[in-house]
Every structure is written in structure tokens, then in C-alpha cells.
Coordinates of C-alpha atoms in Angstrom, one line a residue:
M29 CA 0.5 0.0 0.2
Y30 CA 1.6 2.9 -0.7
T31 CA 0.2 6.1 1.5
H32 CA 0.7 9.6 2.1
G33 CA -1.5 11.3 4.7
F34 CA -2.9 14.3 5.8
T35 CA -1.6 16.8 8.8
S36 CA -3.5 19.4 10.1
S37 CA -0.6 21.4 11.0
T38 CA 0.9 22.1 7.3
R39 CA -3.3 21.9 5.5
R40 CA -1.2 19.1 3.2
I41 CA -4.0 16.7 1.2
Y42 CA -2.2 12.7 1.7
C43 CA -4.1 10.0 -0.5
T44 CA -3.5 6.4 -0.6
S45 CA -3.9 3.5 -2.9
T46 CA -3.9 0.5 -1.8
V47 CA -1.9 -2.7 -5.2
H48 CA -4.5 -5.6 -5.3
P49 CA -2.6 -8.5 -7.3
D50 CA -5.5 -10.3 -8.2
V51 CA -7.1 -7.2 -10.0
E52 CA -5.4 -6.1 -13.2
G53 CA -4.8 -2.5 -14.3
D54 CA -3.3 0.4 -13.6
M55 CA -2.7 2.5 -10.4
H56 CA -4.3 5.6 -10.7
T57 CA -3.0 9.3 -9.2
T58 CA -5.3 12.5 -8.3
R59 CA -5.9 15.3 -7.1
V60 CA -8.4 17.4 -4.4
F61 CA -9.9 20.1 -6.1
R62 CA -12.2 22.2 -4.6
N63 CA -16.6 22.4 -5.4
G64 CA -17.6 26.0 -3.4
N65 CA -16.8 24.9 0.1
S66 CA -15.7 21.4 -0.2
Q67 CA -13.0 19.3 -1.8
A68 CA -13.8 16.6 -4.8
V69 CA -12.3 14.1 -6.7
R70 CA -12.6 13.6 -10.2
I71 CA -12.6 9.9 -11.1
P72 CA -10.8 8.3 -13.7
A73 CA -13.1 7.6 -16.3
D74 CA -12.1 3.8 -16.4
L75 CA -12.9 3.4 -12.9
A76 CA -15.6 5.0 -13.2
Y77 CA -19.5 4.3 -12.1
E78 CA -21.7 3.3 -15.1
R79 CA -24.5 4.8 -13.9
S80 CA -24.0 8.4 -12.6
D81 CA -27.3 9.2 -10.4
I82 CA -26.3 6.2 -7.6
E83 CA -25.6 7.3 -4.2
L84 CA -21.7 6.6 -2.6
E85 CA -21.2 6.2 0.6
I86 CA -18.0 8.2 1.7
E87 CA -15.2 6.9 5.5
R88 CA -13.1 7.8 6.2
I89 CA -10.6 5.5 8.1
G90 CA -7.1 6.7 9.4
D91 CA -5.1 8.1 6.5
E92 CA -7.4 6.9 3.3
I93 CA -11.0 7.8 2.3
R94 CA -13.0 4.7 1.4
I95 CA -15.6 5.5 -1.7
R96 CA -18.0 2.8 -2.5
P97 CA -22.3 2.2 -4.0
A98 CA -24.2 3.4 -0.8
R99 CA -25.8 0.8 0.5
R100 CA -30.0 -0.2 0.4
P101 CA -31.8 0.0 3.2
L102 CA -32.9 -2.7 4.3
T103 CA -37.0 -1.0 4.3
N104 CA -37.4 -1.2 0.6
V105 CA -36.8 -5.2 1.7
L106 CA -40.2 -5.7 4.0
D107 CA -41.8 -3.4 1.5
K108 CA -41.0 -6.1 -1.2
F109 CA -42.8 -8.6 1.5
A110 CA -45.4 -7.2 2.2
K111 CA -46.7 -7.3 -0.8
F112 CA -47.3 -10.6 -0.7
G113 CA -50.3 -12.4 -0.9
P114 CA -52.1 -14.4 2.1
D115 CA -51.6 -17.7 -0.2
F116 CA -47.3 -17.5 -0.9
M117 CA -46.2 -20.6 -0.1
A118 CA -49.4 -21.6 1.7
E119 CA -47.8 -25.2 0.8
G120 CA -44.7 -24.5 2.7
R121 CA -41.6 -25.7 1.0
G122 CA -41.8 -28.7 0.9
D123 CA -39.6 -31.9 2.6
H124 CA -36.8 -32.0 1.4
E125 CA -33.7 -35.1 2.4
Q126 CA -30.3 -33.4 4.2
A127 CA -27.0 -35.2 2.2
E128 CA -25.3 -37.5 4.2
R129 CA -21.7 -35.4 4.5
E130 CA -18.7 -36.3 5.8
G131 CA -18.1 -35.5 9.7
L132 CA -15.1 -32.8 10.3

């Protein structure tokens, strides 16, 4: 892992890049820039998400900043379950014999 750090006394921005041996591709470098009162980072085209209307989570862990697609809340799942009718799986899943397994 290649790391630059952040020190508040000098107001420097440090970026962290991690190289994963199982992931092909070049390491990218970018710069932080100002967008109003916030800092922003450009994501290179070959790393960009397919859609531009997705929400992202931003998390600081030590001197790293991680950006990933936002996790969808489970409330949407519960709403979908509520739409199932009262006869959904009324007959059950059916019994299946447990296959014999070798012990640990």
C-alpha cells in the first residue's frame, strides 16, 4: 500500500492507493480540488461507475478515504415482503432429505 498522509498543521492532502495483485489495471493518481466549500476528487473514466445517478458512501478510516455505492436499506425489502399475498408459500417449501455429509 502506498500512502501519503494528512497533517492539519500543514494542511496537506495525502492520498492512499492500494494495489491488489488479483486486480488488473494501472494505479491511478488524482488531485483534490475545491468545489464550493468542499473538496472533490475526479474519478478517472476507466474507474467510473456505469451510472451517474447512484448514491455513494464516503468513509474515513485513519488516513484513507473510501468511496463505494451506498448500501440499500432493508426497509425496501420489507415493503416488498408486505406485497406477498396470504397464500404465498401456503403449502410450504416441501421437505427435502438432508444429504449425508462427511464429519469434520
